[in-house]
Short mmCIF file of C-alpha atoms in Angstrom, two decimals:
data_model
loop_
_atom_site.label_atom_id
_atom_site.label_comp_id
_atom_site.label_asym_id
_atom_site.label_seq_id
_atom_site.Cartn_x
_atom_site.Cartn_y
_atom_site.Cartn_z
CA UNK A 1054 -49.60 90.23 -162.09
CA UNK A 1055 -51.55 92.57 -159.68
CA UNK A 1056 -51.68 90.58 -156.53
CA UNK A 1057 -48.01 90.42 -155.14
CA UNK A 1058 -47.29 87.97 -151.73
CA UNK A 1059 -44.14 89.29 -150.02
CA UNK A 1060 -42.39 90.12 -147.16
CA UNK A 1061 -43.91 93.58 -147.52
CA UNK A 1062 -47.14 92.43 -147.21
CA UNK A 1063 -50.22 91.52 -149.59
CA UNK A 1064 -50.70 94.16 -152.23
CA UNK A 1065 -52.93 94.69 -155.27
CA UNK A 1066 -55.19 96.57 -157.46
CA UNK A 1067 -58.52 96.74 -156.36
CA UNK A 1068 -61.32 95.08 -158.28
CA UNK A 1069 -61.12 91.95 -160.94
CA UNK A 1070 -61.00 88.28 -160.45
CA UNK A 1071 -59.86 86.77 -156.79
CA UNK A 1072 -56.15 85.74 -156.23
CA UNK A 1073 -55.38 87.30 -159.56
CA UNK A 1074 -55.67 91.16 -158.08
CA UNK A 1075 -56.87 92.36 -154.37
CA UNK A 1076 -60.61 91.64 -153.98
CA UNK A 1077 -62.77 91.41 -150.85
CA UNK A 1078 -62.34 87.42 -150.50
CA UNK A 1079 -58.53 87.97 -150.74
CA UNK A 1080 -59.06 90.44 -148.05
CA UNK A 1081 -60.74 88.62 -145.90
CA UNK A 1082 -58.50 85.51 -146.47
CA UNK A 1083 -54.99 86.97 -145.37
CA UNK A 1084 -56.61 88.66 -142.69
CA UNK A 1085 -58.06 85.21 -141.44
CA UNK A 1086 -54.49 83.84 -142.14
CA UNK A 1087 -52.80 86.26 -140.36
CA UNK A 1088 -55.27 86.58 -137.13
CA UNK A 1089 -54.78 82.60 -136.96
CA UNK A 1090 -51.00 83.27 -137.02
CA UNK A 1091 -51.19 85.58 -134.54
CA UNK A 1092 -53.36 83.50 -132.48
CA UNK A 1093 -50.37 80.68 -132.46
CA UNK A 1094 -48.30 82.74 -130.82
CA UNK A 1095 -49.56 83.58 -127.74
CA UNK A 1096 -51.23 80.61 -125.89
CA UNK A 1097 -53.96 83.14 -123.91
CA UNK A 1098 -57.76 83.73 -123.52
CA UNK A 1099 -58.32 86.82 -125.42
CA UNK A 1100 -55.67 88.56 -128.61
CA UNK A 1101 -55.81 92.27 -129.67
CA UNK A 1102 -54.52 93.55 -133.20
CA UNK A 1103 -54.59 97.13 -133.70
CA UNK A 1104 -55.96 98.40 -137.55
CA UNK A 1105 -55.52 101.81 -139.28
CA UNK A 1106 -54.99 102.78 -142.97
CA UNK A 1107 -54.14 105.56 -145.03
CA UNK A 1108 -56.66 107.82 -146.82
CA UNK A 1109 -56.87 105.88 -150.65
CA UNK A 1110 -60.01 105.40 -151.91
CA UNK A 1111 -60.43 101.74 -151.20
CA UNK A 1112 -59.25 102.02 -147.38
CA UNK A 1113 -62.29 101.86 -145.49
CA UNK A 1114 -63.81 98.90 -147.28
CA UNK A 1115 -60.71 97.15 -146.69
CA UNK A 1116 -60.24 97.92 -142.77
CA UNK A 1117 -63.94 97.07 -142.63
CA UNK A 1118 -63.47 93.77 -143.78
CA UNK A 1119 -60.25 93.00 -142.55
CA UNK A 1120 -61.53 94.15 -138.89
CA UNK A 1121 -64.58 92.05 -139.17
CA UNK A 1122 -62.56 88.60 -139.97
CA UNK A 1123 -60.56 89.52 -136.82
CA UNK A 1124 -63.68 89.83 -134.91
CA UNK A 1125 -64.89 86.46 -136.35
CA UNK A 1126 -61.45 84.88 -135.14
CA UNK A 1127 -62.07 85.76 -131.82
CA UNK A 1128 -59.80 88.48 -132.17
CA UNK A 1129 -59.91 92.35 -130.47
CA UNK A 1130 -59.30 94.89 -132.64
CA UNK A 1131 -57.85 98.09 -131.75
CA UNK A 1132 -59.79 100.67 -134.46
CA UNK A 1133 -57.39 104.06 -135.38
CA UNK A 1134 -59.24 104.31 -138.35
CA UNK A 1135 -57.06 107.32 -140.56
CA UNK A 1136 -53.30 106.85 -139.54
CA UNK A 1137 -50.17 106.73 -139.98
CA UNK A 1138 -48.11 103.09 -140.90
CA UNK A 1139 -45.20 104.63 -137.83
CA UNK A 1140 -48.36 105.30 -135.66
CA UNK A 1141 -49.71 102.02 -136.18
CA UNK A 1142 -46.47 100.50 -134.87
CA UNK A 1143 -46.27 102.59 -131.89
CA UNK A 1144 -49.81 101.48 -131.15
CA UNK A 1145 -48.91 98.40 -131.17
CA UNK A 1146 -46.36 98.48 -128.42
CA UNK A 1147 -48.05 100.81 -126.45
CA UNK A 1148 -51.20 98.66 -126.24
CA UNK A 1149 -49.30 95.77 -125.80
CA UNK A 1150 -50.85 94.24 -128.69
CA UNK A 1151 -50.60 91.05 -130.72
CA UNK A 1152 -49.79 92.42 -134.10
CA UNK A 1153 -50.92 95.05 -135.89
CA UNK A 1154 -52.34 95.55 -139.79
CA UNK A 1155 -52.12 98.84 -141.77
CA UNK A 1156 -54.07 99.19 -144.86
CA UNK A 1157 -51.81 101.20 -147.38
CA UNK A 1158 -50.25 100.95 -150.93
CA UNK A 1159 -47.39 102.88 -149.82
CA UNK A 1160 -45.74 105.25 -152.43
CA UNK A 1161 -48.44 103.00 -155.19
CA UNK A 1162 -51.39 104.74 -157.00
CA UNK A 1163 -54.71 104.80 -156.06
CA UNK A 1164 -56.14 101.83 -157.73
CA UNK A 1165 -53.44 100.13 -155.17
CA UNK A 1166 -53.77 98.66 -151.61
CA UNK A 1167 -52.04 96.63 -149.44
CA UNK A 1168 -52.28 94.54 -146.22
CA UNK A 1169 -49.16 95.64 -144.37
CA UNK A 1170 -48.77 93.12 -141.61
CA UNK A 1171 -46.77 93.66 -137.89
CA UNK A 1172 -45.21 91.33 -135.52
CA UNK A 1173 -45.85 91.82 -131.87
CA UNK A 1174 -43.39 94.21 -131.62
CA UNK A 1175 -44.95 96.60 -134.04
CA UNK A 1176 -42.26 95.64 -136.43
CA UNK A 1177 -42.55 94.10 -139.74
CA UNK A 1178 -43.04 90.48 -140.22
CA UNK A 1179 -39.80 88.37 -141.36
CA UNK A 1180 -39.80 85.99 -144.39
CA UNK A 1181 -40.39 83.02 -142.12
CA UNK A 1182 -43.54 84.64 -140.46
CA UNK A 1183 -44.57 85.88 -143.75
CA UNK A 1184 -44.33 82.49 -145.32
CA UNK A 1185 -46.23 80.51 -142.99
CA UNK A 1186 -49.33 83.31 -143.39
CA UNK A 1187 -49.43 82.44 -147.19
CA UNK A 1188 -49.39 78.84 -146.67
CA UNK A 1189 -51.69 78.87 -144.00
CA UNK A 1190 -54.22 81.06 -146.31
CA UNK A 1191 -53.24 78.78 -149.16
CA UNK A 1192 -54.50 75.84 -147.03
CA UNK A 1193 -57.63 77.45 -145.59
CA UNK A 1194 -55.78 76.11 -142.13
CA UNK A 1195 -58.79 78.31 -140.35
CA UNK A 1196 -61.08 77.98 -137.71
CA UNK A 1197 -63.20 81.05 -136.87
CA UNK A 1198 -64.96 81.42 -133.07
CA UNK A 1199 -68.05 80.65 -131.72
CA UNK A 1200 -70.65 83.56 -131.12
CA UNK A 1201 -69.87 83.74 -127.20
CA UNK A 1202 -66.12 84.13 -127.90
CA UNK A 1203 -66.08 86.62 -131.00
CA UNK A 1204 -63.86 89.89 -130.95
CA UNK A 1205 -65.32 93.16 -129.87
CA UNK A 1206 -63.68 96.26 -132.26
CA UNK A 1207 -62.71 99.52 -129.47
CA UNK A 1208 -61.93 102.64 -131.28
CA UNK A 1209 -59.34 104.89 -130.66
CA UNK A 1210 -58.55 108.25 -132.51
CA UNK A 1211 -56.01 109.70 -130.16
CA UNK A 1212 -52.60 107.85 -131.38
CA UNK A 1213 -51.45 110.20 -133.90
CA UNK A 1214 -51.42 112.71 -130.76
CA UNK A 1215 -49.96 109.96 -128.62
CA UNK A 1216 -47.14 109.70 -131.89
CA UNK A 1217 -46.69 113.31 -131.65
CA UNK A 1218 -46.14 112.98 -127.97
CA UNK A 1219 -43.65 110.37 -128.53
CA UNK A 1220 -41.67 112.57 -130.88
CA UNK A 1221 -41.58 115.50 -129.10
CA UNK A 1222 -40.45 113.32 -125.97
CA UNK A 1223 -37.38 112.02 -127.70
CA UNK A 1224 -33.71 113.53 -125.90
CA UNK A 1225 -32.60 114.58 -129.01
CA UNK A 1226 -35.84 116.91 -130.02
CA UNK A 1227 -35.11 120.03 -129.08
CA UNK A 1228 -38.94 122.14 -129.28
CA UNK A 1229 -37.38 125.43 -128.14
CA UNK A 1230 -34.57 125.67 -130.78
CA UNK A 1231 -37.22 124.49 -133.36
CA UNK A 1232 -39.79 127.06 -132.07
CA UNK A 1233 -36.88 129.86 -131.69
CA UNK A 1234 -36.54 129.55 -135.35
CA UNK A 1235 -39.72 130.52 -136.20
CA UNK A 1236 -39.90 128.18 -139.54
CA UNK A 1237 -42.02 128.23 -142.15
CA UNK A 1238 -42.93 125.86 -144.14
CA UNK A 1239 -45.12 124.24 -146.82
CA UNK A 1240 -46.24 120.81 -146.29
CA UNK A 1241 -47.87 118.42 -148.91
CA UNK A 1242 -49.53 115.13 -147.34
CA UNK A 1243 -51.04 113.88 -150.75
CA UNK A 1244 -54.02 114.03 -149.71
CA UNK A 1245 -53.15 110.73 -147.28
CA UNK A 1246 -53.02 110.88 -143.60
CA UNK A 1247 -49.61 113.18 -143.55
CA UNK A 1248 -51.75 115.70 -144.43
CA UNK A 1249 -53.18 115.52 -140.87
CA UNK A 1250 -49.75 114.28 -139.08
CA UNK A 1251 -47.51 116.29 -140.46
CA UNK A 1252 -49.33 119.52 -139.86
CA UNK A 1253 -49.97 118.47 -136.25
CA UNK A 1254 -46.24 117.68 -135.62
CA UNK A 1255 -45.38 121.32 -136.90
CA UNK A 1256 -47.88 123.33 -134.96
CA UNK A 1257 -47.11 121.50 -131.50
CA UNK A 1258 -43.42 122.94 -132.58
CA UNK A 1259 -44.36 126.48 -133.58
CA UNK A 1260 -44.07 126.03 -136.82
CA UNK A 1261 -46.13 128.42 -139.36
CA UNK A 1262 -47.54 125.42 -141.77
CA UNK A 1263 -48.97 126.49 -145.18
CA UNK A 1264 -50.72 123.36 -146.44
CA UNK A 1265 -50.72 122.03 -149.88
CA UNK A 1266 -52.98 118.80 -150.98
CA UNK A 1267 -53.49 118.27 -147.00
CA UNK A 1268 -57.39 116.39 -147.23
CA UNK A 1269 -57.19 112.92 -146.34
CA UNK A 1270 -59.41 112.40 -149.42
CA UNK A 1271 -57.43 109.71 -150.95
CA UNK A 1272 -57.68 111.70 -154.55
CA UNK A 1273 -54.05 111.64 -155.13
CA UNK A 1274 -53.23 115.04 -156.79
CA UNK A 1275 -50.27 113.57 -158.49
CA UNK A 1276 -48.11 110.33 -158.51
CA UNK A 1277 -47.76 109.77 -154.43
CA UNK A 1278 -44.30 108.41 -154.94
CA UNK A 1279 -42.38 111.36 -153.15
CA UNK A 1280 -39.70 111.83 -156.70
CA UNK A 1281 -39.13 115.18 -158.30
CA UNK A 1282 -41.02 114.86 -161.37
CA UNK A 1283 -43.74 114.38 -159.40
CA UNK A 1284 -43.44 117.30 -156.86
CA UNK A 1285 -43.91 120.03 -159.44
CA UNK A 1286 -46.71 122.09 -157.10
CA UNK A 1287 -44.66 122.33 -154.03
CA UNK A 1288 -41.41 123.22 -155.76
CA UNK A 1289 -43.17 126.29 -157.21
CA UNK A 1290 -44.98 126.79 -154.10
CA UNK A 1291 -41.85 127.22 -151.24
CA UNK A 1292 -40.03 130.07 -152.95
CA UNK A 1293 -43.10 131.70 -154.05
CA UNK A 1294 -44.19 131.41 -150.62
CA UNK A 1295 -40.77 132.50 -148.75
CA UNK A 1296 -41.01 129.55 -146.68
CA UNK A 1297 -37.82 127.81 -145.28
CA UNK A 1298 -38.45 124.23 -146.92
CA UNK A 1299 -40.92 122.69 -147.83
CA UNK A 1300 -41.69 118.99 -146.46
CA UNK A 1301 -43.56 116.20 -148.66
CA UNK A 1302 -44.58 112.52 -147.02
CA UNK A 1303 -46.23 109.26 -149.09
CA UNK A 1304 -49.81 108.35 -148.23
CA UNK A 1305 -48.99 106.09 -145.14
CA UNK A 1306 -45.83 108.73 -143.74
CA UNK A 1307 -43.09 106.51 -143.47
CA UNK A 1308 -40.85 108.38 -146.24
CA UNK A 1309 -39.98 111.59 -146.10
CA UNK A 1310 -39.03 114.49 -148.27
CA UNK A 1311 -37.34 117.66 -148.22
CA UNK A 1312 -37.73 120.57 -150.70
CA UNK A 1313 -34.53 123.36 -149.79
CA UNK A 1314 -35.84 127.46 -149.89
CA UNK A 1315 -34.99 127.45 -153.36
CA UNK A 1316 -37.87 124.84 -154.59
CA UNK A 1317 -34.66 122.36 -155.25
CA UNK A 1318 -35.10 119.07 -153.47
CA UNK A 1319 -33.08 118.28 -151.00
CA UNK A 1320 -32.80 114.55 -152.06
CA UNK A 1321 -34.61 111.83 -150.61
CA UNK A 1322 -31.23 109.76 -150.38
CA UNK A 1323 -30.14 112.52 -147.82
CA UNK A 1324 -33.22 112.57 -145.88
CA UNK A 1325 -31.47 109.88 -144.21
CA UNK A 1326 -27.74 111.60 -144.19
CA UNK A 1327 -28.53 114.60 -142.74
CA UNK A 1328 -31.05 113.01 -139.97
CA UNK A 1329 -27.91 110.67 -138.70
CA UNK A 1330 -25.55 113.56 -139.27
CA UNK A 1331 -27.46 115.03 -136.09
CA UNK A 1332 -28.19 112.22 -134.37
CA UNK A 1333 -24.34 110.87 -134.80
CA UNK A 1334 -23.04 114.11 -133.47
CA UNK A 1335 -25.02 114.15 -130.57
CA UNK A 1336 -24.74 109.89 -129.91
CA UNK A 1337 -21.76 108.25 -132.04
CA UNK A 1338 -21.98 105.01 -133.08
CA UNK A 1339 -23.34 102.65 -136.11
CA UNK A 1340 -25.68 103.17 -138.51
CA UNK A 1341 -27.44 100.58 -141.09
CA UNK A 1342 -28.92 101.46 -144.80
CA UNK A 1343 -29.83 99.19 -147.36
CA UNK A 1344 -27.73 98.45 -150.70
CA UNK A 1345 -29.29 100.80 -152.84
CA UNK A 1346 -28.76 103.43 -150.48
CA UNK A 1347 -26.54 106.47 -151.00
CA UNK A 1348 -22.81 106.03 -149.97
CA UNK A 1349 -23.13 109.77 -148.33
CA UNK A 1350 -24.56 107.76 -145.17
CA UNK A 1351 -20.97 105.66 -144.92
CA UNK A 1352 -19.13 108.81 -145.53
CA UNK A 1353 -21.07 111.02 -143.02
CA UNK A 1354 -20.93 107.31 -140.30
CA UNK A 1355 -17.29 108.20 -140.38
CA UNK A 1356 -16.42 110.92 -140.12
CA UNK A 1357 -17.97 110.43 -136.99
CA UNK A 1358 -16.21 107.76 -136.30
CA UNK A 1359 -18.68 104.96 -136.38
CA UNK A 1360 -18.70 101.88 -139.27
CA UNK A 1361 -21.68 101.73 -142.02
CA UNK A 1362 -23.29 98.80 -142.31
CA UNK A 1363 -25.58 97.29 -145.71
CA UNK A 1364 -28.69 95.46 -145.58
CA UNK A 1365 -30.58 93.80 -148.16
CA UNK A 1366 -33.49 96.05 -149.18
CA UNK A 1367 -36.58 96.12 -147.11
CA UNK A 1368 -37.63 97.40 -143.40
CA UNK A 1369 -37.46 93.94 -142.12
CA UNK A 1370 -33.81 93.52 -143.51
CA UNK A 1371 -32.59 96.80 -142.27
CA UNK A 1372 -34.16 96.50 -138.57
CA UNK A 1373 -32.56 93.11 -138.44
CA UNK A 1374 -29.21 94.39 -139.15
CA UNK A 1375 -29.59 97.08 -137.25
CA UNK A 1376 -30.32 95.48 -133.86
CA UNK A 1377 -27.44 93.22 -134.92
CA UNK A 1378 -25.09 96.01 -134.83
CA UNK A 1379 -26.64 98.20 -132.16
CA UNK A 1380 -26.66 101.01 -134.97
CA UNK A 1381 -28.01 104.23 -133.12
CA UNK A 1382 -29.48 105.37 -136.60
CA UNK A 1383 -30.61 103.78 -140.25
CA UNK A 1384 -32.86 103.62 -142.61
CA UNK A 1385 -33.84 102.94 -146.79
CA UNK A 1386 -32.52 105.77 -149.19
CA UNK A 1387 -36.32 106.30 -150.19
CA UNK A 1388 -36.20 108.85 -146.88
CA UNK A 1389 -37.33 106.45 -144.57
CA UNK A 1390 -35.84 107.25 -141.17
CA UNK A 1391 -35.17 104.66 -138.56
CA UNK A 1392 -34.64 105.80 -135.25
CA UNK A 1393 -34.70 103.15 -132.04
CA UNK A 1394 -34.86 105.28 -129.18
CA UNK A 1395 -38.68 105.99 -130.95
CA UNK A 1396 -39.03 102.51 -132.37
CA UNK A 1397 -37.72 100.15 -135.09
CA UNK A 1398 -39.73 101.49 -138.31
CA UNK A 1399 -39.48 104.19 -140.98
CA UNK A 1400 -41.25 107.23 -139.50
CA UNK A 1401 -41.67 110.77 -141.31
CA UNK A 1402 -42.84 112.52 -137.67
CA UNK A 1403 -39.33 111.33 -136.22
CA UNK A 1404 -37.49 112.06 -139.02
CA UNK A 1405 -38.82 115.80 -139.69
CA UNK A 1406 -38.77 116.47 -135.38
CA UNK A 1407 -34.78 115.29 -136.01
CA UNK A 1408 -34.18 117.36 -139.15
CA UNK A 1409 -36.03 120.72 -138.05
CA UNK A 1410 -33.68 120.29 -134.71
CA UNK A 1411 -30.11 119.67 -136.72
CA UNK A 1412 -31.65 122.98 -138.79
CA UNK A 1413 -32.26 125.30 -135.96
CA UNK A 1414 -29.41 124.37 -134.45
CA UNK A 1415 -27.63 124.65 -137.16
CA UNK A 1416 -28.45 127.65 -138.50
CA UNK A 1417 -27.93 127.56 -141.76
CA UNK A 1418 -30.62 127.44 -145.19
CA UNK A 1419 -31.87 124.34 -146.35
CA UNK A 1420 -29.55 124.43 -149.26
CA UNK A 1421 -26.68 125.59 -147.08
CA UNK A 1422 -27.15 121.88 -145.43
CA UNK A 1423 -27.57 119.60 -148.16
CA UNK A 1424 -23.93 121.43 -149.99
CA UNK A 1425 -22.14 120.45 -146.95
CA UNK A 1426 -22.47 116.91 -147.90
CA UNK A 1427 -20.87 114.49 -149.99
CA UNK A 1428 -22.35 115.06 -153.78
CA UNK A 1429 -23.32 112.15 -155.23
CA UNK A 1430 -26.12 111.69 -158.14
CA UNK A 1431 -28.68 108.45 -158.40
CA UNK A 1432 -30.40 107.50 -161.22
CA UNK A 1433 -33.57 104.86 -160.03
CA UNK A 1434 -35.03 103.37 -163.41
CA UNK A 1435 -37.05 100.00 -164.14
CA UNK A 1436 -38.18 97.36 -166.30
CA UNK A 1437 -41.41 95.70 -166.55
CA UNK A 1438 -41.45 92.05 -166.20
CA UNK A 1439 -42.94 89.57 -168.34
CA UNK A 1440 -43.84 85.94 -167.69
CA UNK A 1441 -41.46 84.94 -170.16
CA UNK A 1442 -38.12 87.44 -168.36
CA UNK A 1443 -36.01 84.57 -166.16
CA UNK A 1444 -35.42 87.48 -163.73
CA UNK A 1445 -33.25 85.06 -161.69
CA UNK A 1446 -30.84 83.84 -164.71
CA UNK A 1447 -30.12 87.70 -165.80
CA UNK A 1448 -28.84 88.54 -162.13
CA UNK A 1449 -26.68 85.32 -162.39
CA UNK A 1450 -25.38 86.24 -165.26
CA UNK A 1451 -24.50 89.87 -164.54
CA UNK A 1452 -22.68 88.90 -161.45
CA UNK A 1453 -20.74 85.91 -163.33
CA UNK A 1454 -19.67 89.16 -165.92
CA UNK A 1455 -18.36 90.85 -163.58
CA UNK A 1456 -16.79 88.46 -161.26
CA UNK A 1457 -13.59 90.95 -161.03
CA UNK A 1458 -15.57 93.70 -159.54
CA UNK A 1459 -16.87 94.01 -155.63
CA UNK A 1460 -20.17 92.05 -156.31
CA UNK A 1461 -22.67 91.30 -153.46
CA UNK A 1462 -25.17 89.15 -154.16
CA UNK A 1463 -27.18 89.09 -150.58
CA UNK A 1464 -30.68 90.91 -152.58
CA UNK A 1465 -30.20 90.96 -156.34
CA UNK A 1466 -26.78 91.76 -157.76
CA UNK A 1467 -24.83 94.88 -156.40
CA UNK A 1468 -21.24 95.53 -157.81
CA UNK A 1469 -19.30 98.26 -156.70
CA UNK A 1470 -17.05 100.23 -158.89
CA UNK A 1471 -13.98 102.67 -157.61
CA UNK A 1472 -16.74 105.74 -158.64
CA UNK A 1473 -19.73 104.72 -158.90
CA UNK A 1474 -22.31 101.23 -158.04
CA UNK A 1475 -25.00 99.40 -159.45
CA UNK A 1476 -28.24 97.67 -158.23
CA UNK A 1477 -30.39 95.49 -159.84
CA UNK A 1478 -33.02 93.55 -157.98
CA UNK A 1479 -36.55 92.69 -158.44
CA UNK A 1480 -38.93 94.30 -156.36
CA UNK A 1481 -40.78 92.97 -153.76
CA UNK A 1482 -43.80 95.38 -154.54
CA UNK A 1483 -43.93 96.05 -157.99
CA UNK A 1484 -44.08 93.60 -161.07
CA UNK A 1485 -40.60 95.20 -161.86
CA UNK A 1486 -36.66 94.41 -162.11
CA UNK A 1487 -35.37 97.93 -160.26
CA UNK A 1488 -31.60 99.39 -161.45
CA UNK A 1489 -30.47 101.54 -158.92
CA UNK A 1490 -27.08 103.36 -159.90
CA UNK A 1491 -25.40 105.80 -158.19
CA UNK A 1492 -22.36 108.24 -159.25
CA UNK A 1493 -20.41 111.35 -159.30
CA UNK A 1494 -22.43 113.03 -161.43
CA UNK A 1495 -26.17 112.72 -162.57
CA UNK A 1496 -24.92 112.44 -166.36
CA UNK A 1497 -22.96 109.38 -165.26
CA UNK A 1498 -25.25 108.17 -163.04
CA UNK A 1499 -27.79 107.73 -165.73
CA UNK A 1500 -25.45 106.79 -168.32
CA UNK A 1501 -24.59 103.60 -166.01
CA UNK A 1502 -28.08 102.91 -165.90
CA UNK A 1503 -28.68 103.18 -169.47
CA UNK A 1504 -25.83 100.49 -170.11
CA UNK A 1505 -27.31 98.11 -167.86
CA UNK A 1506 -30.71 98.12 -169.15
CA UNK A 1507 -29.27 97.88 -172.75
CA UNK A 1508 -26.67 94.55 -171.34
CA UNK A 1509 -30.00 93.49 -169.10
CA UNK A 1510 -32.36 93.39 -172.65
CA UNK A 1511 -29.59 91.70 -174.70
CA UNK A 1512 -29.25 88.82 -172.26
CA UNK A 1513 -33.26 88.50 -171.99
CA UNK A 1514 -33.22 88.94 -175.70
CA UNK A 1515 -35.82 91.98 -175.72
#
C-alpha cells in the first residue's frame, strides 16, 4: 500500500503501477481534481494556485506536471519552484490566491512524495474538501480549457525572503536581543529547502550559521524524520563546534528541532513548550496541541493561566480547534509550531525567530531551558499493517478494556492514566498503526509501549 488518499494529501512512492503507488498519471489526475475543485469555488474569469516543493529527487518532475494540468484547466499558476510548505501558505494569502499545492513527502524518505493540497486560505484542506477531490478524480468529473483560455505559469523566487520578512515583522521577534546575543549555531536542512531558509532566517538575525547537509540536493544524508537516532552528525557537530544549539528542520520546514550546547536534544515535544512559554508570557491566553502531544504544553498553558486544549492529530484538526478557542499559540508534538499572528500552519522560520528571542532574552544555555520544564519521557513506536489487521476492531477493543480509565476516542483510542497516557491510531501517512506513550520516565515510557504492542498482537492474533 504505497499510494495513501488522506486528509494530508496524496502521497506515494515514486515509480510502479498507477493508483497502486505515485506515478505521473496519478499526478496529473489529483492535480486535475483538485484545480476543478478549486475552480467550483470561486465563480470568476481567471483562478491562480501557487506551486513549490521541497528538494527530493522526484520534485521537479512532479511540480512540472502538476503545474502543467493547472495550466490545461485554465488555471494560473504562481511558480516558487524550491520552498518551503509555511512559505507556500503565506504565498497563498499574500497573492490572494485560490489554493495552493506543495510537492513534499514531509519527514518520508526519498523514494516518497506527496501532493500537499491548500484551501484558499493557505490552510490545509478539511476532510470534506478532501473527500470531494478523490471522488471527483475517481469519477474523471473533468473538463480541461480551450487553447484561448489556458493558464499562463509566472515565476516567483522571492517568497522565502518575503517569509523571512514576515517573521522578522512579527511583535514578538525581537532582532536586537537575538543579534545582541551573538549566537552560534549549527544548522542541518537535510539537504531540503531548510537548508536555504533556515540559514537565511539566521543571517538576517546576526546569527553566525555553520551549515551541515545544507544543498537542496534532495540526497537525504540520513533518515529526514527529525528523531535522535537519526541526528547522529549534528549532535557530534554542536559541542565540537562550541556553538549554542544546534537547529535541525524536515525537507519541507514545517517541524522543527532543537539540539541544546551539549549535543543532547532538546526534544521535539518541547519545541512546542518552550515556543508558547514565550509567547504566553508576553500574550496569555489558550493554546491547542494534538492528543499525542506532550502534557508539558497543558502544564506550561497554566501556569500562565490559560486552559489547554486537545485536537485530534493533524494540521487541519489542530487549526480548527484552535480558531475555535482563539488559542494565541499551538501546534503537533512533532515540533511543528503554530503561530496566528504569522498564519495558521506549522512553520520552522516562526518557530526558531520565537525560540532564539525567549533565549536571548532569557539568558540562559540551551540546556538551562529545556530543565526548567516539566520532565516527561515519550516513547513513539509502530506496527506495520497488513491487509488482513482489522485496525478498526483492535481500537474498539482496547477502549472497551479499559472502559474505567479516561478514554477519548475522537482519533484512535487515547486513555489517560494518573502518570502516564497512551495513543494508538493509524496514521494518515504511513501504512502503520502509531503507539504514542508518554511517562515519567523513558524506562516507563517504553515499557507502556511494549505492553501495548504485545496486548495489540494478541488481539490481532500475530
Amino acid at each position: 500500500m504505497t499510494l495513501i488518499k488522506s486528509i494530508s494529501g496524496i502521497r506515494g512512492t515514486i515509480g510502479g503501477k498507477p493508483e497502486e503507488n505515485l506515478t505521473p498519471i496519478d499526478a496529473v489526475k489529483f492535480a486535475a481534481a483538485y484545480g476543478t475543485y478549486i475552480k467550483k469555488q470561486r465563480n470568476k474569469d481567471m483562478h491562480k494556485v501557487v506551486v513549490g516543493r521541497d528538494a527530493r529527487l522526484s520534485g521537479e518532475m512532479l511540480q512540472q506536471l502538476v503545474m502543467q494540468t493547472l495550466v490545461g484547466l485554465g488555471i494560473d499558476v504562481v511558480d516558487l519552484d524550491l520552498s518551503t510548505t509555511p512559505t507556500v501558505e503565506l504565498a497563498v494569502q499574500l497573492e490572494h490566491a485560490d489554493g495552493g499545492i506543495i510537492l513534499t513527502a514531509s519527514h518520508n524518505p526519498k523514494q516518497w512524495n506527496a501532493l500537499k493540497l491548500l484551501d484558499k486560505n493557505g490552510e490545509f484542506l478539511n476532510a470534506e474538501a478532501g473527500a470531494e477531490i478523490l471522488k471527483l478524480a475517481e469519477e474523471s468529473s473533468v473538463t480541461f480549457a480551450e487553447v484561448d483560455a489556458l493558464g499562463a505559469i509566472h515565476k516567483n523566487d522571492a517568497y522565502i525572503d518575503i517569509h523571512i520578512d514576515e517573521v522578522l515583522d512579527l511583535d514578538l521577534v525581537d532582532e536586537d536581543a537575538i543579534k545582541a546575543a551573538n549566537f552560534k549555531i549549527v544548522v542541518d536542512g537535510v539537504n531540503s529547502t531548510g537548508g536555504i531558509a533556515i540559514p537565511m532566517l539566521l543571517e538576517r538575525l546576526g546569527v553566525y550559521v555553520e551549515k551541515l547537509y545544507c544543498e537542496p540536493t534532495g540526497n537525504f544524508p540520513h533518515n529526514p524524520e527529525p528523531l535522535k537516532e537519526h541526528l547522529t552528525d549534528i549532535c557530534k557537530l554542536v559541542p565540537e563546534e562550541n556553538a549554542d544549539l544546534g537547529i535541525v528542520v524536515d525537507p519541507d520546514v514545517d517541524r522543527l528541532a532543537f539540539i541544546d550546547e551539549t549535543g543532547e536534544m532538546f526534544g521535539e515535544e518541547y519545541t512546542l513548550v518552550a515556543c508558547a512559554d514565550y509567547v504566553l508570557s508576553e500574550n496569555p491566553g489558550d493554546t491547542v496541541s494534538n492528543l499525542s502531544s506532550s502534557r508539558a504544553l497543558r502544564d506550561i498553558t497554566q501556569k500562565h493561566g490559560g486552559t489547554y486544549h486537545a485536537a485530534a492529530v493533524g494540521e487541519v484538526n489542530v487549526v480548527t480547534k484552535m480558531k475555535e478557542v482563539n488559542a494565541v499559540i499551538g501546534g503537533e508534538g512533532n515540533g511543528g509550531i503554530i503561530y496566528p499572528e504569522s498564519h495558521y500552519g506549522r512553520d520552522a522560520l516562526v518557530g526558531v525567530a520565537l525560540f532564539l528571542t525567549h533565549l536571548a532574552k532569557k539568558k540562559i544555555k540551551v540546556s538551562e531551558l529545556r530543565a526548567s520544564y516539566p520532565a516527561y519521557f515519550m516513547s513513539k513506536k509502530k506496527i506495520e499493517l497488513t491487509p488482513t489487521l482489522d485496525v478498526d476492531a483492535i481500537l474498539k477493543e482496547i477502549a472497551q478494556r479499559y472502559q474505567n480509565e479516561d478514554v477519548n476516542t475522537i482519533d484512535g483510542v487515547k486513555i489517560d492514566f494518573e502518570n502516564h497516557w497512551v495513543h494508538l491510531r493509524k496514521s494518515n501517512t504511513e501504512p502503520i498503526i502509531r503507539i504514542y506513550t508518554e511517562a515519567q520516565t523513558q524506562t516507563e515510557a517504553d515499557q507502556v509501549a511494549d505492553t501495548m504492542i504485545s496486548e495489540i498482537k494478541s488481539i490481532a492474533g500475530i
